[in-house]
Tab-separated table of C-alpha atoms in Angstrom:
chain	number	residue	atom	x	y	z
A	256	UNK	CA	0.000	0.000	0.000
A	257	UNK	CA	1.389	3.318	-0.832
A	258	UNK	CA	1.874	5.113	2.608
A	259	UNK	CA	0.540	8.903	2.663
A	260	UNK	CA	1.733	11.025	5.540
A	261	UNK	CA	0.903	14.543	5.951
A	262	UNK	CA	1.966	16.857	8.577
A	263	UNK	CA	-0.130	19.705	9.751
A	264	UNK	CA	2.062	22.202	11.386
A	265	UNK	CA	3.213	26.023	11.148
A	266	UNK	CA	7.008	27.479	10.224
A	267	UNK	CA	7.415	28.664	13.640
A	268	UNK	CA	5.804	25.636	15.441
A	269	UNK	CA	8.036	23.878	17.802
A	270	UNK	CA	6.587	21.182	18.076
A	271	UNK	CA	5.869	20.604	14.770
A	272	UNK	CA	9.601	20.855	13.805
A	273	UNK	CA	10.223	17.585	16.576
A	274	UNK	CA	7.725	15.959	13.928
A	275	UNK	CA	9.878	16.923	10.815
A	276	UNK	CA	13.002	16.197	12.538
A	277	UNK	CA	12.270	12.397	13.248
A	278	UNK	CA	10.563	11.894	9.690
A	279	UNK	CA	13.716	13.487	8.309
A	280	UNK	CA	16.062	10.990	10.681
A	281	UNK	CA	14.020	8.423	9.470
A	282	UNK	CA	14.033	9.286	5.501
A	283	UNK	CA	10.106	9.154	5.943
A	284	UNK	CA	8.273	11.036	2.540
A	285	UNK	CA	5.649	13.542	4.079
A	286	UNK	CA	3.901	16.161	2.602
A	287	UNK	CA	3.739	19.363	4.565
A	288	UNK	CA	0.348	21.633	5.054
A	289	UNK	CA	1.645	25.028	6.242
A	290	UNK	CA	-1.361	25.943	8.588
A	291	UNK	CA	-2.647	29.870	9.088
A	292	UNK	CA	-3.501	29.456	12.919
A	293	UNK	CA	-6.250	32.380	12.893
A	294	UNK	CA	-7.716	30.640	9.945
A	295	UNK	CA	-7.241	26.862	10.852
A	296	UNK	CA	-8.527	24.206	7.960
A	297	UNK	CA	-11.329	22.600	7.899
A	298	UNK	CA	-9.002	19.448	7.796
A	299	UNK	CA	-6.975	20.526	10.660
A	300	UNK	CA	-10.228	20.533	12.852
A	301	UNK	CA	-11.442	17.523	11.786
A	302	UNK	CA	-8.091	15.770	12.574
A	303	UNK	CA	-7.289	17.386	16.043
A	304	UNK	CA	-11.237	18.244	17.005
A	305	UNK	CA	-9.988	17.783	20.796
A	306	UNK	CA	-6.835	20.858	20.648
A	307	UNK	CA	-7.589	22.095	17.438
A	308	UNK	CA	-3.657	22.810	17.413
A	309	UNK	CA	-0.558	21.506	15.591
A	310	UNK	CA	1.668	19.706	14.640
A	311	UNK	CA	-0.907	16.784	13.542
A	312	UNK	CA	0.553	13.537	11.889
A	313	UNK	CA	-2.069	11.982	9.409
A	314	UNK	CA	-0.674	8.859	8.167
A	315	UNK	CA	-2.765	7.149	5.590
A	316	UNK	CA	-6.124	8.881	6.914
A	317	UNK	CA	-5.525	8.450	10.647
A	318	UNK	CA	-4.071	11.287	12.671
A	319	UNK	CA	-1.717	11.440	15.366
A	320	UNK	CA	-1.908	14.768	17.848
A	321	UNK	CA	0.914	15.660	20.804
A	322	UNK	CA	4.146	15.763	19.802
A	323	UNK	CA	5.788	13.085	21.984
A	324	UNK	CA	3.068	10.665	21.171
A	325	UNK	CA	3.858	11.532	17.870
A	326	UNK	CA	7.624	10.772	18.169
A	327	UNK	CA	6.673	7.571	19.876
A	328	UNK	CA	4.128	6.457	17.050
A	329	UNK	CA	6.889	7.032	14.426
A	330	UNK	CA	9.183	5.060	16.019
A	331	UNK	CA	6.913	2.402	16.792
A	332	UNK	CA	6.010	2.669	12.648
A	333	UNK	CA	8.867	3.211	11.272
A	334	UNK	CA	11.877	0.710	13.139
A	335	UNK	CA	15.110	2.642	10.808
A	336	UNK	CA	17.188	4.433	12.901
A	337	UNK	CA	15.462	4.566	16.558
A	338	UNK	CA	14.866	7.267	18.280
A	339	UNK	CA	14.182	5.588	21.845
A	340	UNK	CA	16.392	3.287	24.031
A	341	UNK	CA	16.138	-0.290	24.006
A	342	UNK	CA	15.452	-0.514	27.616
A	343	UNK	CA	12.491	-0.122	29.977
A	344	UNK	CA	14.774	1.913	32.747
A	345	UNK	CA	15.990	4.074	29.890
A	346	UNK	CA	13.061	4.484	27.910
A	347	UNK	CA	11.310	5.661	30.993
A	348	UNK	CA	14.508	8.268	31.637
A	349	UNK	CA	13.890	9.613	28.149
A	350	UNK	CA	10.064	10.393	28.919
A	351	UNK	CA	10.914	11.633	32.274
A	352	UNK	CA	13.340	14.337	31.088
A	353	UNK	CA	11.434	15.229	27.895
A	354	UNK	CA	7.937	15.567	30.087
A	355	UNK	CA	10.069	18.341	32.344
A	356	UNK	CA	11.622	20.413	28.972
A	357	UNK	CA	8.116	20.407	28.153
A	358	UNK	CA	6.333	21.006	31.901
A	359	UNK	CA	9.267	23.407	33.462
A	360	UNK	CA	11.455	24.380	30.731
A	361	UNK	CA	9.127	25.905	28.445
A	362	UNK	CA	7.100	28.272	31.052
A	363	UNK	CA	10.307	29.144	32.070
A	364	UNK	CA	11.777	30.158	29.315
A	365	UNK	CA	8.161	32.026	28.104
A	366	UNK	CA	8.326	33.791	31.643
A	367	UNK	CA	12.196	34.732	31.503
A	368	UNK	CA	11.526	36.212	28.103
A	369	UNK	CA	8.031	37.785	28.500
A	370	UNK	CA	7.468	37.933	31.681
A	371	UNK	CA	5.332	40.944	33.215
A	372	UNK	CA	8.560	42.814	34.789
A	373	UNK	CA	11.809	42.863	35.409
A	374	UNK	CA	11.911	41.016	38.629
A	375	UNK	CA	9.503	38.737	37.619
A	376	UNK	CA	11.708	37.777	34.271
A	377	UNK	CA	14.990	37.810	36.499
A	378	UNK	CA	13.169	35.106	38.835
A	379	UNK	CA	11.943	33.009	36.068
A	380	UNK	CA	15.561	33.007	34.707
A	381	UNK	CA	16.948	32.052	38.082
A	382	UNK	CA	14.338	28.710	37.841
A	383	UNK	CA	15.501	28.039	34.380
A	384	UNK	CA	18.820	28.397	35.674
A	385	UNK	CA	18.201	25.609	37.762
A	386	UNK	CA	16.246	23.151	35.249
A	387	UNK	CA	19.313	23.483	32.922
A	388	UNK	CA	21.326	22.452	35.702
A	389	UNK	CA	19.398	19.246	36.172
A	390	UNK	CA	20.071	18.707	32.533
A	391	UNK	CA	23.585	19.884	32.891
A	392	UNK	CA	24.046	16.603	34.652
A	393	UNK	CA	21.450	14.121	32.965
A	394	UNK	CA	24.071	14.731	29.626
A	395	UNK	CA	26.888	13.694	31.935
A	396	UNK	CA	29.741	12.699	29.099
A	397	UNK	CA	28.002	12.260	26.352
A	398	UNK	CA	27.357	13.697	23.062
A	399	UNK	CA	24.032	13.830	22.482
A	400	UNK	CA	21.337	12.772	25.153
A	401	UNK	CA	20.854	9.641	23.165
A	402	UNK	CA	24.190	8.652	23.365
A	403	UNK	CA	26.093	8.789	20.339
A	404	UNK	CA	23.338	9.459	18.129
A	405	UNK	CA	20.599	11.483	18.481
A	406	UNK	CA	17.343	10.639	19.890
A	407	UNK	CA	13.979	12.038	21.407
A	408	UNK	CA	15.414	13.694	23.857
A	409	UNK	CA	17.645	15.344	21.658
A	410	UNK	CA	14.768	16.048	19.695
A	411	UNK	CA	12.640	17.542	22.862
A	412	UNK	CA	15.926	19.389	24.251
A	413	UNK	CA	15.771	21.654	20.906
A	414	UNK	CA	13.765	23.657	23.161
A	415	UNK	CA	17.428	24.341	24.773
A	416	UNK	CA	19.444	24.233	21.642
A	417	UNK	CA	17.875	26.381	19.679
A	418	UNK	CA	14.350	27.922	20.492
A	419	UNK	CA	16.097	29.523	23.910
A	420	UNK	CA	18.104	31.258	22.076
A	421	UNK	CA	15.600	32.884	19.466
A	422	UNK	CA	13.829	33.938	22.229
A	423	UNK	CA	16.122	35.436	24.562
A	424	UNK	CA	17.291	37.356	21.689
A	425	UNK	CA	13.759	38.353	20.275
A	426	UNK	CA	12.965	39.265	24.024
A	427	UNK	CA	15.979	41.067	24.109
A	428	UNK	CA	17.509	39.168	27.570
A	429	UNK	CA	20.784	37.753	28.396
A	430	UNK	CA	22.191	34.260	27.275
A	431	UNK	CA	21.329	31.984	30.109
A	432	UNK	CA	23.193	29.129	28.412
A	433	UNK	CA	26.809	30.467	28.347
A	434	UNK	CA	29.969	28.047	28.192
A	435	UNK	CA	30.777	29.112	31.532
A	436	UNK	CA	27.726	27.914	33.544
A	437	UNK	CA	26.942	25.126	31.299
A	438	UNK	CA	29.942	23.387	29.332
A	439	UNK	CA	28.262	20.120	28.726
A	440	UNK	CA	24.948	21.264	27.262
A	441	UNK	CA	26.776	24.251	25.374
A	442	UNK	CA	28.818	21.584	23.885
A	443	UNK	CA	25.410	19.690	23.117
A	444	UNK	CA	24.246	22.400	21.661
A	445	UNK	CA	27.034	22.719	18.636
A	446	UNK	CA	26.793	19.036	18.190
A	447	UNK	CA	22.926	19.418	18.055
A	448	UNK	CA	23.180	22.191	15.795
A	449	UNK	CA	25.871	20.294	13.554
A	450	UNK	CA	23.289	17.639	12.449
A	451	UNK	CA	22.426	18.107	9.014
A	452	UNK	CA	18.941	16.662	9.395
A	453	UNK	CA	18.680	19.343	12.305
A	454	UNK	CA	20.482	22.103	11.337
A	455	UNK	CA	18.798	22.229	7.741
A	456	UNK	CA	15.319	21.724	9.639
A	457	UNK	CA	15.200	25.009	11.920
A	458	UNK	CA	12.900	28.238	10.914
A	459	UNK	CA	14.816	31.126	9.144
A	460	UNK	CA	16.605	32.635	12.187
A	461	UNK	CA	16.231	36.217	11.090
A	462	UNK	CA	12.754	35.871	9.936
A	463	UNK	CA	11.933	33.995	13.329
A	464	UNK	CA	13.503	35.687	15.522
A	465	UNK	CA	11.351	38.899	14.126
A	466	UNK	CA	8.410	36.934	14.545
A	467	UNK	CA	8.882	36.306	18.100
A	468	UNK	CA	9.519	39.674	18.596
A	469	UNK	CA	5.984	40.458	17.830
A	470	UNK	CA	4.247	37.437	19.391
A	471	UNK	CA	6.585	36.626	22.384
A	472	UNK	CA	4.193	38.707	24.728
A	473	UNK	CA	1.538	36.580	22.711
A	474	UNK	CA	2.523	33.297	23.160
A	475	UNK	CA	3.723	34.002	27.247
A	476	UNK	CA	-0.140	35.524	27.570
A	477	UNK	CA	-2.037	32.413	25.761
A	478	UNK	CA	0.605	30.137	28.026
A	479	UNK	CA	-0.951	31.555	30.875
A	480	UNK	CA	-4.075	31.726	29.854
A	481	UNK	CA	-4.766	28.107	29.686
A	482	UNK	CA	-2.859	26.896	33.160
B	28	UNK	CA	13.481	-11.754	42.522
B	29	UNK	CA	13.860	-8.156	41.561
B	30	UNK	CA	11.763	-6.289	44.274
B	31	UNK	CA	9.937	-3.632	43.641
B	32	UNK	CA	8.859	-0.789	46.219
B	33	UNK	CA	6.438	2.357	45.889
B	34	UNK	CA	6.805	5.610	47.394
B	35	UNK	CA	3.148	7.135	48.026
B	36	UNK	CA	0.617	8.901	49.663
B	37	UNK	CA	-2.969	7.451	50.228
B	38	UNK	CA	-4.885	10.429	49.668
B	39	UNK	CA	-3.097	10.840	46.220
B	40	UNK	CA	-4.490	9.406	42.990
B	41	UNK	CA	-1.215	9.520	41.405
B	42	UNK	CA	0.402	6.097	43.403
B	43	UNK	CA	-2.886	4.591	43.156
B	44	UNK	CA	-2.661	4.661	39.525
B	45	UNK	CA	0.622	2.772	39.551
B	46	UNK	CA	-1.472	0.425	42.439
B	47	UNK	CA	-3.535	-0.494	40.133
B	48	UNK	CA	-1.303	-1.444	37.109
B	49	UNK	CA	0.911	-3.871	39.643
B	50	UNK	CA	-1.953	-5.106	40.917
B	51	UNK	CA	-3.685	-5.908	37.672
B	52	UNK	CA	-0.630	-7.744	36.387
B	53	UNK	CA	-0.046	-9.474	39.758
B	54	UNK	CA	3.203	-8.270	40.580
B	55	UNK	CA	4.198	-8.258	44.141
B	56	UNK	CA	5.259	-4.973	46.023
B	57	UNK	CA	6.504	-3.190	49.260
B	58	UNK	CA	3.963	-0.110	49.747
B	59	UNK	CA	6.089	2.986	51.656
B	60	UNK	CA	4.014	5.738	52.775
B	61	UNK	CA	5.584	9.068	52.711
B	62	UNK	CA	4.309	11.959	54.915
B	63	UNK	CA	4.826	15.024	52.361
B	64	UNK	CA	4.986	17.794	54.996
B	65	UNK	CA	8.411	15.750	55.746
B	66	UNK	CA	9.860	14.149	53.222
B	67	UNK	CA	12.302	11.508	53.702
B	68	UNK	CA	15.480	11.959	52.715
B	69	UNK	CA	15.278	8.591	50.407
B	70	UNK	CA	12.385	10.049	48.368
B	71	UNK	CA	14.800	13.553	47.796
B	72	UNK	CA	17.230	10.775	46.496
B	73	UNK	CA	14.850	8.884	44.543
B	74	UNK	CA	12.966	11.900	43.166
B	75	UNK	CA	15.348	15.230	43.146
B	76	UNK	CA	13.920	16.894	40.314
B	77	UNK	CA	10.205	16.624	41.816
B	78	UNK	CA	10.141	15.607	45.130
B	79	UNK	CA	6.911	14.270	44.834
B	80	UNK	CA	5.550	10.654	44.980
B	81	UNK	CA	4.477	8.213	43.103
B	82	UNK	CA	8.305	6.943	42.766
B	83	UNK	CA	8.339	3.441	41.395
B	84	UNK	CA	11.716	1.517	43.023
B	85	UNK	CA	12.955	-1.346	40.739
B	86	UNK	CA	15.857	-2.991	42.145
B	87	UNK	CA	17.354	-0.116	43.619
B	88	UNK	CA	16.513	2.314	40.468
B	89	UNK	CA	13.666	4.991	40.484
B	90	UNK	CA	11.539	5.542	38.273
B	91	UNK	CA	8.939	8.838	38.841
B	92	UNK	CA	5.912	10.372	37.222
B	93	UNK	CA	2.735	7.793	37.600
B	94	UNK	CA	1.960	7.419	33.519
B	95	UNK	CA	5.991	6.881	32.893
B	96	UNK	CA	5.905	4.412	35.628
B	97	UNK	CA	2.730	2.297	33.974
B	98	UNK	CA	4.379	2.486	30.589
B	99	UNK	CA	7.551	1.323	32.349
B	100	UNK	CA	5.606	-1.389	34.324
B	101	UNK	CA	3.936	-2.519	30.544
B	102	UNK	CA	7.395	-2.933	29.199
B	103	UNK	CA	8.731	-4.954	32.085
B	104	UNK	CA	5.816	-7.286	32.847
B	105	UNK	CA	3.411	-7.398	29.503
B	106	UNK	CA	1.232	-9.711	30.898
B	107	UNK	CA	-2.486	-8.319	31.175
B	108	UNK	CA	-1.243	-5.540	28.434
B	109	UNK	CA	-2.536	-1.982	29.649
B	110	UNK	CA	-1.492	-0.807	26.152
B	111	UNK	CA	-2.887	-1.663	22.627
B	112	UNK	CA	-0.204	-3.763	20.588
B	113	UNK	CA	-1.423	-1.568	17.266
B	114	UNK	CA	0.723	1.646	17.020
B	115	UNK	CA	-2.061	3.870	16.229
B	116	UNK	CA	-4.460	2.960	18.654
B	117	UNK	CA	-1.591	3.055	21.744
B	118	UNK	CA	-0.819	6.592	19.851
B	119	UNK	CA	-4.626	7.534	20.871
B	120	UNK	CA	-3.817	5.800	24.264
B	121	UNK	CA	-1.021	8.041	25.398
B	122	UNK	CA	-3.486	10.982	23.538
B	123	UNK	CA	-6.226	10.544	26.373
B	124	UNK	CA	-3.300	10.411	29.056
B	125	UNK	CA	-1.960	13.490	27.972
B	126	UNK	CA	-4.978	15.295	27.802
B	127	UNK	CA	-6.676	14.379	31.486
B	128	UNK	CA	-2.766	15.513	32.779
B	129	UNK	CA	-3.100	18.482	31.169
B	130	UNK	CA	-6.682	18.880	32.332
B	131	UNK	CA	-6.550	17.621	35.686
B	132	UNK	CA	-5.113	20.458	37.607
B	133	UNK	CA	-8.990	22.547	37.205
B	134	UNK	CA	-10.169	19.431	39.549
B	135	UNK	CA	-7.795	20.211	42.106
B	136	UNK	CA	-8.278	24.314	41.622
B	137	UNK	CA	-12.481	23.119	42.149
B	138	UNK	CA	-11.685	22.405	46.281
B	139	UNK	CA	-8.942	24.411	46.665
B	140	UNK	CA	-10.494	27.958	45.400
B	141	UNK	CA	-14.076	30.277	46.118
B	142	UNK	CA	-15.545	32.634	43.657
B	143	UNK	CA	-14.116	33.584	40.497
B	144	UNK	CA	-11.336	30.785	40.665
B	145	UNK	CA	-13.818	28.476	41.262
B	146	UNK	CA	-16.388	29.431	38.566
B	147	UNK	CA	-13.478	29.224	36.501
B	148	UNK	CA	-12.317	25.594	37.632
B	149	UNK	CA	-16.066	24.209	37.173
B	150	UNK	CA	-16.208	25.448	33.699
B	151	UNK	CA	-13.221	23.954	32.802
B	152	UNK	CA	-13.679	20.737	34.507
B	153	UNK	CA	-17.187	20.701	32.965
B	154	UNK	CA	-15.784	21.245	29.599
B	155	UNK	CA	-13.287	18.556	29.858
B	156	UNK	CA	-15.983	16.396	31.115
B	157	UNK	CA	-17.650	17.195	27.782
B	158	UNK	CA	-14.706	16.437	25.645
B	159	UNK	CA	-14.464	12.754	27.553
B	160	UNK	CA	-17.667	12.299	26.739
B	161	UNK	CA	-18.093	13.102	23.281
B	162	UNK	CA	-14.947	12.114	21.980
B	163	UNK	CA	-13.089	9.858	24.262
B	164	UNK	CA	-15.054	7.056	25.815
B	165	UNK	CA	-17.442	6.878	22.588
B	166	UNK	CA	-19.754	3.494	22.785
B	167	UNK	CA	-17.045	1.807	24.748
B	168	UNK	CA	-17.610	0.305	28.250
B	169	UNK	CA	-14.175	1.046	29.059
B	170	UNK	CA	-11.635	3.817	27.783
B	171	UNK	CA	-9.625	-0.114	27.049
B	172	UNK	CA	-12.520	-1.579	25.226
B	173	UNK	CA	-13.827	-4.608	27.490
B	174	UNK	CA	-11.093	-4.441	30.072
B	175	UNK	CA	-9.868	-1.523	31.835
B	176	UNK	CA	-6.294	-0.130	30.034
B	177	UNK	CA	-4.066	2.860	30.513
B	178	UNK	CA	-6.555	5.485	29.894
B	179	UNK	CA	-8.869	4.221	32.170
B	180	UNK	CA	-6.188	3.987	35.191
B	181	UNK	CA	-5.149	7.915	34.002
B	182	UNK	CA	-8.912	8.446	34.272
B	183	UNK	CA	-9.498	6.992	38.113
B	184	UNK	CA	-9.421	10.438	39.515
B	185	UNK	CA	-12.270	11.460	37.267
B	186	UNK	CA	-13.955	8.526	38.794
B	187	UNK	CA	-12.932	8.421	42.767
B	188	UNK	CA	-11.658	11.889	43.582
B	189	UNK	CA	-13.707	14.290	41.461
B	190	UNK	CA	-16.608	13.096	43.251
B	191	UNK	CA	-15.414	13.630	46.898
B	192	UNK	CA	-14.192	17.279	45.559
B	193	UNK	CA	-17.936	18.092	44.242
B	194	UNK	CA	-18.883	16.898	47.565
B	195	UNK	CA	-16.949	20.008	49.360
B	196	UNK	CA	-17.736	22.546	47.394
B	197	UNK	CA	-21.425	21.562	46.959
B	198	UNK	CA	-21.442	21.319	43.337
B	199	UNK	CA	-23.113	18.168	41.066
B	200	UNK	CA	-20.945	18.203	37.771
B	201	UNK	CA	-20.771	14.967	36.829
B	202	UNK	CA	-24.221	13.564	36.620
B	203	UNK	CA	-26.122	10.650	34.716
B	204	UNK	CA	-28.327	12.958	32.747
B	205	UNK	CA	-25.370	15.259	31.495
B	206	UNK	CA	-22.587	12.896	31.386
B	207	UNK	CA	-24.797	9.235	30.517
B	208	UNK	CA	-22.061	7.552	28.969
B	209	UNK	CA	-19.143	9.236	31.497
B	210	UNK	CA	-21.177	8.371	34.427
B	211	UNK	CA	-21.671	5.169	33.178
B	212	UNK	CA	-18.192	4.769	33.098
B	213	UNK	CA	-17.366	5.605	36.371
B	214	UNK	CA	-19.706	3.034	37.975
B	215	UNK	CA	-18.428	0.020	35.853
B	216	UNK	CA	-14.607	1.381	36.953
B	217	UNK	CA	-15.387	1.369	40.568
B	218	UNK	CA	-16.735	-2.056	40.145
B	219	UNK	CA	-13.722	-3.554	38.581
B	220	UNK	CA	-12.157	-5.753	41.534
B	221	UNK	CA	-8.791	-4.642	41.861
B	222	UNK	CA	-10.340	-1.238	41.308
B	223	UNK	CA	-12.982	-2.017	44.343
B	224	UNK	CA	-10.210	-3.002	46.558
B	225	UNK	CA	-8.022	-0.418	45.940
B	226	UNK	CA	-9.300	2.922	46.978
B	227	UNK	CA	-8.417	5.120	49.333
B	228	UNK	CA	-11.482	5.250	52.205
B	229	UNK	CA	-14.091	7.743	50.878
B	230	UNK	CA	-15.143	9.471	54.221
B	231	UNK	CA	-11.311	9.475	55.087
B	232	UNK	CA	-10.623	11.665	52.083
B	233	UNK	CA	-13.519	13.807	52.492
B	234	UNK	CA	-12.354	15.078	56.139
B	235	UNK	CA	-8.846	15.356	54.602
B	236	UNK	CA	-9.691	17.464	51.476
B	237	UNK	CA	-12.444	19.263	53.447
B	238	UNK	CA	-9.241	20.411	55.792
B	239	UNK	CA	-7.200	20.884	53.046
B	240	UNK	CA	-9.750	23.312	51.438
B	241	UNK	CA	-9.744	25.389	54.948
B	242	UNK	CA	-6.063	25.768	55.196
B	243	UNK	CA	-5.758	26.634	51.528
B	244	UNK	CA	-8.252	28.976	51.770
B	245	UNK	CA	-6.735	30.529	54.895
B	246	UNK	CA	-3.603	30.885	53.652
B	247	UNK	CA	-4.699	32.979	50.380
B	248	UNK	CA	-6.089	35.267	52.743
């Protein structure tokens, strides 16, 4: 049977680029359907009627929501290079750490950036400070989080490798993750970024960090909005 | 044998989730209750990021957070699979588990909050309620089809807790005539055996919440 796999998802979608990356690590054929989120498809809705949001996996008809479930249904589809540990006790590490980039990381680094004042941004970076700490060590001495190759966290920790760093630059705050403080995940982070399947899968830099310049506030406000 | 241990709290749905997977597969365990106002110092070990229970304790290795524990538990012991075997339909699985996480926290906002909070927290717990309903449990008996499966377990504090916090705050949310096929899912959970016998004592967690509610309150003041 031929296989059909779409991907609904946006440029600047985050999430949606953890899709791309792991069909792109996998040499999976997709077709991508650039979605206008204040205009969302009649498909889109019919495919994520619970979120209404992207990225959305449709792979011969039936669609996949949630990023990480995502990741995990690909891998589960698609055996070429995996993306997940062998064992129980790792696979279980994996979800742990990718469940707090996504849980602690990501408010943090919304609130750092956008938060409502100064102090409040300064104490947001001090808790992000911390979190990257607790990934500081979880790398330990290796090169990527999945070991020698990269994996799901890898995939999840682009939150850290790259998206920090378009926001903290849109928002117009300091570089939390500096050589100094962090040697093992800055060195991550130029391994991460030296992956062709990554590096040659990231939004426009210029053109996103503009973006977030206008939405930043935008996103940190709907983020808030729905806790 | 491998022994197995798990660090919890009996008014918490969270261990009782990972209760109920052991159980269900009929794997033996060592039950440590924690007192959270003083943690011990091997839960800080076990759990340093968190600090919170359930921690699952495999032969000396922690593993925390009550859904990665189940899948963990599914991986080590498939018998009685929690888990479809099909990709896609374990894809909508961990789908349902995401979204009562997500969701959950407006349950917990319902006894712990008065006026607009709490107008707030029964919308959104009515809404999700609506979702469940309309798009999750479908004709199905159980989330798992004719046996209870992951989503269900995710599910049991829709089922045991929600109740005893409508209770406090004198609100009826989840009722037969709004919520047939919901409500008709929470009886058939409760009556699942190693569901039955593994609860935590209803008029126990009543007073407790009830307190709870009083010093949470006070303290906002």
């Amino acid at each position: 049977m031929a296989e059909e796999v779409l991907l609904f998802s946006t440029w600047f979608s985050i999430y949606g680029r953890r899709v791309e990356m792991a069909l792109k690590l996998k040499g999976i054929e997709y077709k991508f359907i650039e979605e206008d989120l204040t205009n969302k498809s009649p498909s889109l809705l019919k495919y994520n009627p619970v979120h209404k949001k992207v990225p959305v996996l449709v792979h011969n008809g039936k669609p996949v929501a949630e990023s990480l479930v995502i990741l995990e249904y690909i891998d589960e589809t698609w055996k070429n290079h995996p993306i997940l540990p062998k064992h129980p006790y790792e696979r279980a590490n994996t979800r742990f750490w990718a469940k707090f980039i996504d849980e602690k990381c990501w408010p943090a680094i919304l609130q750092a950036c956008w938060g409502k004042d100064q102090k409040e941004r300064e104490k947001a970076a001090e808790e992000l400070s911390k979190l990257l700490q607790f990934l500081e060590n979880e790398l330990k001495g290796k090169r990527f989080f999945g070991g020698e190759t990269i994996g799901l966290l890898d995939i999840a920790a682009n939150t850290i490798g790259y998206w920090l760093g378009v926001f903290e630059e849109a928002a117009g705050v300091s570089e939390l993750l500096t050589r100094e403080k962090f040697p093992k995940l800055f060195n991550w982070v130029n391994e991460w970024l030296s992956v062709s399947a990554i590096k040659e899968n990231l939004p426009p830099r210029d053109k996103h960090v503009a973006f977030m310049r206008l939405n930043g506030q935008g996103f940190w406000n709907d983020y808030n909005a729905s806790k | 044998m491998a022994e197995v241990k798990l660090h919890g709290r009996w008014y918490s749905p969270f261990p009782y989730r990972v209760i109920w997977a052991l159980k269900l597969k009929g794997i033996s365990y060592e039950y440590i209750e924690e007192d959270l106002s003083n943690k011990s110092p091997l839960l800080l070990q076990y759990n340093p990021v968190h600090k919170k229970i359930p921690v699952l304790v495999h032969s000396g290795k922690p593993i925390c957070e009550s859904m990665i524990i189940i899948e963990y538990i599914e991986e080590k012991w498939p018998q009685t699979p929690l888990l479809p075997s099909d990709p896609y339909e374990k894809a909508k699985a961990r789908f349902w588990v995401k979204f009562v996480e997500e969701k959950a926290p407006a349950f917990w906002s319902l006894y712990r909050s008065t006026g607009e909070e709490q107008k707030k927290a029964l919308k959104d717990s009515s809404e999700t309620l609506k979702i469940v309903e309309e798009q999750g449990l479908g004709e199905k008996k159980f989330f798992g089809g004719d046996s209870i499966g992951i989503v269900d377990i995710a599910f049991g504090v829709i089922a045991h807790w929600f109740g005893v916090f409508e209770e406090i705050v004198e609100v009826k949310v989840l009722e037969a005539h709004a919520f047939p096929r919901l409500h008709a899912w929470k009886v058939n959970f409760e009556e699942v055996p190693v569901i039955k016998e593994n609860l935590p004592d209803r008029d126990k967690m009543l007073d407790y919440f009830k307190k709870r509610r009083i010093e949470s309150l006070s303290a906002s003041q």
